[in-house]
Coordinates of C-alpha atoms in Angstrom, one line a residue:
M1 CA -128.2 -37.8 77.2
L2 CA -125.9 -37.5 74.3
H3 CA -124.3 -40.6 75.0
I4 CA -127.7 -42.8 75.6
I5 CA -128.8 -41.3 72.2
L6 CA -125.5 -42.5 70.6
L7 CA -125.7 -46.1 72.2
I8 CA -129.3 -46.7 70.9
L9 CA -128.3 -45.6 67.5
K10 CA -125.4 -48.0 67.5
I11 CA -127.6 -50.8 68.6
L12 CA -130.2 -49.9 66.1
G13 CA -127.3 -50.0 63.5
I14 CA -125.7 -53.3 64.5
I15 CA -129.2 -54.9 64.6
F16 CA -129.9 -53.3 61.0
L17 CA -126.3 -54.9 59.8
I18 CA -127.3 -58.4 61.0
I19 CA -130.7 -58.1 59.3
L20 CA -129.1 -57.0 56.2
G21 CA -126.3 -59.8 56.1
I22 CA -128.9 -62.1 56.9
L23 CA -130.8 -61.1 53.6
L24 CA -127.7 -60.8 51.7
L25 CA -126.8 -64.7 52.9
V26 CA -130.6 -65.7 52.0
L27 CA -130.0 -64.0 48.3
Y28 CA -126.7 -65.2 47.7
S29 CA -127.8 -69.1 48.5
V30 CA -130.8 -68.8 46.3
L31 CA -129.0 -67.1 43.4
F32 CA -125.4 -68.8 43.5
V33 CA -125.8 -72.1 45.2
A34 CA -126.1 -74.5 42.7
A35 CA -128.6 -77.2 42.4
A36 CA -127.8 -80.8 41.6
Y37 CA -129.8 -83.0 39.4
R38 CA -129.5 -86.4 38.4
I39 CA -131.3 -88.3 35.6
R40 CA -131.4 -91.8 35.1
I41 CA -133.3 -93.7 31.9
Q42 CA -133.7 -97.3 31.8
K43 CA -135.0 -99.7 29.1
Q44 CA -135.1 -103.4 30.0
D45 CA -138.4 -105.1 30.2
A46 CA -140.0 -101.6 30.5
F47 CA -139.4 -97.9 29.9
R48 CA -138.3 -96.0 33.2
I49 CA -137.3 -92.6 34.2
S50 CA -136.2 -91.4 37.4
A51 CA -135.2 -87.7 38.4
D52 CA -133.7 -86.3 41.5
A53 CA -132.7 -82.9 42.6
G54 CA -131.1 -81.2 45.7
W55 CA -130.7 -77.7 46.7
L56 CA -128.8 -76.1 49.6
F57 CA -127.1 -79.1 50.9
R58 CA -130.4 -81.3 50.2
I59 CA -132.4 -79.5 52.4
V60 CA -135.0 -79.2 49.6
T61 CA -135.4 -82.6 47.3
I62 CA -137.6 -83.3 44.5
H63 CA -138.1 -87.1 43.3
F64 CA -139.7 -87.4 40.3
S65 CA -140.3 -91.2 38.6
L66 CA -142.3 -92.4 35.5
D67 CA -142.8 -96.3 35.0
G68 CA -144.3 -97.8 32.1
K69 CA -144.3 -101.4 33.4
D70 CA -148.1 -101.3 35.0
G71 CA -149.9 -98.5 32.8
W72 CA -147.2 -95.4 33.2
K73 CA -147.0 -94.8 37.0
K74 CA -146.1 -91.5 37.8
E75 CA -144.6 -90.3 41.1
L76 CA -143.5 -86.9 42.5
Q77 CA -142.4 -86.0 45.9
I78 CA -141.1 -82.5 47.4
R79 CA -139.2 -83.0 50.7
L80 CA -138.4 -80.5 53.3
F81 CA -135.5 -81.5 55.6
G82 CA -136.2 -85.1 54.4
F83 CA -139.9 -84.5 55.6
P84 CA -142.7 -84.8 52.3
I85 CA -144.4 -81.9 52.0
K86 CA -146.2 -82.5 49.0
K87 CA -147.2 -85.6 46.9
P88 CA -149.2 -84.5 43.7
F89 CA -149.8 -87.6 42.1
E90 CA -150.5 -89.7 45.2
E91 CA -154.2 -90.9 45.6
K92 CA -155.8 -89.6 48.8
K93 CA -156.8 -92.3 51.4
P94 CA -160.4 -92.2 52.8
K95 CA -160.3 -90.6 56.4
K96 CA -161.2 -93.3 59.0
Q97 CA -164.0 -92.2 61.5
K98 CA -162.9 -92.2 65.0
R99 CA -164.9 -94.5 67.3
R100 CA -165.9 -93.1 70.7
R101 CA -164.5 -94.9 73.4
L102 CA -166.2 -95.4 76.7
K103 CA -164.3 -95.2 80.2
K104 CA -163.6 -97.9 82.4
N105 CA -165.4 -96.6 85.3
T106 CA -168.4 -95.4 83.2
V107 CA -171.9 -96.9 82.8
P108 CA -174.1 -97.0 79.9
E109 CA -177.1 -94.6 80.4
N110 CA -179.8 -97.0 79.2
P111 CA -178.2 -100.5 80.2
P112 CA -179.8 -103.4 78.2
V113 CA -182.4 -105.2 79.9
S114 CA -181.8 -108.8 80.2
A115 CA -184.7 -110.9 79.0
A116 CA -186.5 -113.6 81.2
P117 CA -185.4 -117.0 80.3
E118 CA -188.1 -118.9 78.4
H119 CA -190.0 -122.0 79.9
V120 CA -188.5 -124.9 77.9
P121 CA -190.6 -127.7 77.8
E122 CA -189.7 -131.0 79.4
P123 CA -188.8 -133.3 76.5
E124 CA -191.7 -135.9 76.4
E125 CA -191.0 -139.9 75.9
E126 CA -191.1 -140.7 72.6
V127 CA -193.4 -143.6 71.7
K128 CA -192.2 -146.1 69.2
E129 CA -194.6 -146.6 66.4
Q130 CA -195.2 -150.2 65.6
D131 CA -194.0 -151.8 62.7
P132 CA -196.9 -153.7 60.8
Y133 CA -194.5 -155.8 58.7
N134 CA -192.5 -157.2 61.5
L135 CA -189.2 -156.1 60.0
P136 CA -185.8 -156.0 62.2
E137 CA -185.2 -152.7 63.9
D138 CA -182.1 -151.2 61.4
L139 CA -184.4 -152.5 58.1
S140 CA -187.5 -151.2 59.6
D141 CA -186.0 -147.6 60.7
R142 CA -184.5 -147.1 57.1
F143 CA -187.7 -147.6 55.4
R144 CA -189.5 -145.3 57.8
S145 CA -186.8 -143.0 57.3
E146 CA -187.4 -142.9 53.5
P147 CA -190.2 -140.4 52.3
E148 CA -193.3 -142.1 50.3
Q149 CA -193.7 -140.9 46.8
P150 CA -197.2 -140.1 46.0
V151 CA -198.9 -142.4 43.6
R152 CA -200.5 -140.5 40.7
P153 CA -203.7 -142.1 39.5
P154 CA -203.8 -143.4 35.8
G155 CA -204.1 -140.7 33.0
Q156 CA -202.7 -137.8 35.3
N157 CA -199.2 -137.6 33.5
E158 CA -201.1 -137.4 30.0
R159 CA -203.1 -134.5 31.4
A160 CA -200.2 -132.3 32.6
G161 CA -198.6 -133.0 29.4
Q162 CA -201.1 -131.7 27.4
Q163 CA -201.5 -128.6 29.7
R164 CA -198.2 -127.6 29.3
R165 CA -198.5 -127.8 25.5
A166 CA -201.4 -125.9 25.5
K167 CA -199.8 -123.2 27.7
K168 CA -196.8 -122.9 25.4
Q169 CA -199.1 -122.7 22.4
R170 CA -201.3 -119.8 24.0
H171 CA -197.7 -118.0 24.7
R172 CA -196.2 -118.5 21.2
P173 CA -196.5 -115.2 19.3
S174 CA -197.9 -114.9 16.1
P175 CA -196.1 -114.1 12.7
L176 CA -197.3 -110.6 12.6
K177 CA -196.0 -109.9 16.1
K178 CA -192.7 -111.5 14.8
L179 CA -192.5 -109.1 11.8
Q180 CA -193.6 -106.1 14.0
T181 CA -190.7 -106.8 16.5
F182 CA -188.4 -107.4 13.5
F183 CA -189.1 -103.9 11.9
R184 CA -188.6 -102.4 15.6
K185 CA -185.2 -103.8 15.9
L186 CA -184.3 -102.5 12.2
V187 CA -185.7 -99.0 13.2
Y188 CA -183.6 -98.8 16.4
A189 CA -180.6 -100.0 14.7
S190 CA -180.8 -97.5 11.6
K191 CA -181.3 -94.8 14.1
G192 CA -178.0 -95.6 16.0
I193 CA -176.2 -95.6 12.4
C194 CA -177.6 -92.5 11.6
D195 CA -176.5 -91.0 14.7
K196 CA -172.9 -92.1 14.1
I197 CA -173.1 -90.9 10.6
M198 CA -174.2 -87.5 12.1
K199 CA -171.3 -87.6 14.4
I200 CA -168.9 -88.2 11.8
R201 CA -170.1 -85.6 9.7
E202 CA -170.2 -82.6 12.3
K203 CA -166.3 -83.6 12.9
I204 CA -165.8 -83.4 9.4
T205 CA -167.3 -80.3 9.0
E206 CA -165.4 -79.0 12.1
A207 CA -162.0 -80.1 10.8
G208 CA -163.1 -78.3 7.5
D209 CA -163.9 -75.2 9.2
T210 CA -160.5 -75.0 10.9
I211 CA -158.7 -75.8 7.6
R212 CA -160.6 -72.9 6.1
R213 CA -159.8 -70.6 8.8
L214 CA -156.0 -71.4 8.6
L215 CA -156.3 -70.6 5.0
Q216 CA -157.5 -67.2 5.5
R217 CA -155.3 -66.8 8.3
K218 CA -152.2 -67.9 6.0
D219 CA -151.3 -64.3 4.6
A220 CA -151.7 -62.8 8.4
L221 CA -149.4 -65.8 9.6
L222 CA -146.6 -65.4 6.6
E223 CA -146.7 -61.6 7.1
F224 CA -146.1 -62.5 11.3
W225 CA -143.3 -64.8 10.3
K226 CA -141.5 -62.2 7.7
L227 CA -141.3 -59.2 9.9
E228 CA -137.8 -58.0 10.5
E229 CA -138.4 -57.5 14.4
H230 CA -139.7 -60.7 14.8
R231 CA -136.8 -62.4 13.2
R232 CA -134.7 -60.6 15.8
A233 CA -137.2 -61.6 18.6
R234 CA -136.6 -65.3 17.5
G235 CA -132.6 -65.1 17.2
A236 CA -133.0 -63.7 20.9
V237 CA -135.0 -66.5 22.1
F238 CA -132.6 -69.3 20.5
K239 CA -129.6 -67.4 22.3
E240 CA -131.0 -67.7 25.6
V241 CA -132.0 -71.4 25.2
Q242 CA -128.2 -72.1 23.8
Y243 CA -127.1 -69.9 26.9
L244 CA -129.4 -72.1 29.5
W245 CA -128.1 -75.5 27.7
K246 CA -124.2 -74.1 28.1
K247 CA -124.7 -73.4 32.0
S248 CA -126.9 -76.2 32.7
R249 CA -126.2 -79.3 30.7
P250 CA -124.9 -82.7 32.2
K251 CA -121.4 -82.4 33.0
K252 CA -121.2 -86.4 33.6
I253 CA -122.8 -88.9 31.9
Q254 CA -122.1 -92.7 31.6
G255 CA -124.1 -95.9 30.7
K256 CA -124.7 -98.4 27.8
V257 CA -127.1 -98.4 25.1
T258 CA -127.5 -101.5 23.1
F259 CA -129.7 -101.1 19.8
G260 CA -130.4 -102.7 16.6
F261 CA -133.0 -102.7 13.8
Q262 CA -134.1 -104.8 11.0
D263 CA -132.4 -103.2 8.6
P264 CA -128.8 -103.5 9.2
S265 CA -128.1 -100.1 7.3
I266 CA -130.5 -98.1 9.9
T267 CA -128.2 -99.5 12.2
G268 CA -125.3 -98.1 11.0
I269 CA -126.8 -94.8 10.5
C270 CA -127.8 -94.6 14.0
L271 CA -124.6 -95.3 15.1
G272 CA -122.9 -92.7 13.1
G273 CA -125.3 -90.2 14.4
M274 CA -125.1 -91.3 18.3
S275 CA -121.3 -91.1 18.0
M276 CA -121.3 -87.4 17.9
L277 CA -121.8 -87.7 21.9
Y278 CA -118.3 -88.7 22.2
A279 CA -117.1 -85.5 21.7
W280 CA -119.0 -84.4 24.6
Y281 CA -118.6 -87.6 26.9
P282 CA -115.4 -89.4 26.0
D283 CA -115.1 -92.9 27.3
R284 CA -118.4 -92.8 29.6
L285 CA -121.1 -93.7 27.2
E286 CA -121.0 -97.1 25.6
L287 CA -122.7 -97.8 22.5
A288 CA -123.5 -101.7 21.3
P289 CA -125.0 -101.6 18.0
D290 CA -126.5 -105.3 17.1
F291 CA -126.8 -105.9 13.6
E292 CA -128.5 -109.1 13.8
Q293 CA -131.7 -108.6 15.6
E294 CA -134.0 -105.7 16.8
I295 CA -133.4 -104.6 19.8
W296 CA -133.3 -101.2 22.2
E297 CA -132.1 -101.5 25.8
G298 CA -130.2 -99.4 28.0
D299 CA -128.9 -97.6 31.1
I300 CA -128.1 -94.0 31.0
L301 CA -127.3 -91.7 34.1
M302 CA -126.6 -88.1 33.9
R303 CA -125.8 -85.8 36.3
G304 CA -125.4 -81.9 36.3
K305 CA -126.0 -78.7 38.1
V306 CA -128.0 -75.4 37.6
R307 CA -127.5 -71.9 39.2
F308 CA -130.8 -69.9 40.0
Y309 CA -129.1 -66.7 38.8
V310 CA -129.0 -68.3 35.0
L311 CA -132.7 -68.2 35.2
V312 CA -133.0 -65.0 36.5
C313 CA -130.8 -63.4 33.8
I314 CA -132.4 -65.2 31.2
L315 CA -136.0 -63.9 32.4
W316 CA -134.9 -60.6 32.9
R317 CA -133.4 -60.1 29.2
I318 CA -136.7 -61.8 27.5
Y319 CA -139.0 -59.6 29.7
F320 CA -137.2 -56.3 28.7
N321 CA -136.6 -57.2 25.1
Q322 CA -139.0 -55.0 23.1
D323 CA -138.9 -57.0 20.2
I324 CA -139.9 -60.4 22.0
R325 CA -142.9 -58.5 23.9
H326 CA -143.9 -56.8 20.5
M327 CA -144.2 -60.3 18.8
Y328 CA -145.9 -61.6 21.7
E329 CA -148.4 -59.0 21.6
Q330 CA -149.1 -59.3 17.9
W331 CA -149.7 -63.2 18.4
K332 CA -152.2 -62.8 21.0
Q333 CA -153.9 -60.8 18.3
L334 CA -154.2 -63.5 15.7

């Protein structure tokens, strides 16, 4: 009996160790397996940004693109094992209604009743009309095909013109009605202008109220900024940002940037500022200044890796920092 109990405990221990090992493997994969990312920035005819990230041997991939060629089109795809699971920016297509198909052997309940054929009268023989003018057949047919225009009696055209002129005079507005319509349009236009003026006035008063509130809170904001614990909190946040940049900054960068301004001196200043990147990425980034024309083109490719344990450590330190929590609570009360 004892050896059966020990065997059961042994099996349970093995199962527990297997589950614990799987959990540790998953935790290690989540925290320490790096997620590789690639960012490409292009500027030729239009501005375009594309970013790709893959994690856990590219089992999970994320693709994002922003194209400024035709109205800043954006695209985001999340894939699992290569299959898309989420596309938040994709337009949903309307669902097609399924049509019911009848089986081959089925007969409709109410079959259409075929109408009886109508009796078509037999065509009667055409009787040729006699030509009173004794013209040839081709000419007589042509003259007969043309419609005869009615001949108006003398004086009818003049009477019709007089009737049209009298009708126009009856419908012509009087000067008093014209004046009334003019004043009505003027009142409508003045109402629209007054509404616009009132809207502008409301916006100005709202802006004045916000400025007044900021001036009233100026002393509180200055006191909030100068507190010693808030200075320590800002320093801690800045250190965490530096740590994140150090651990996740791009390790490889390559490309070519062509830039130029109308003023050659500004081009020289920008070249001096951008040349500091050579200390980080030597012989991989090419800067091509153009001192003759205004131009801004380039193609830059950046690659790097980030591990999730870095983010977990940063969030842990920020959450348990008393200075940061105290600063956040006081900021909500302002």
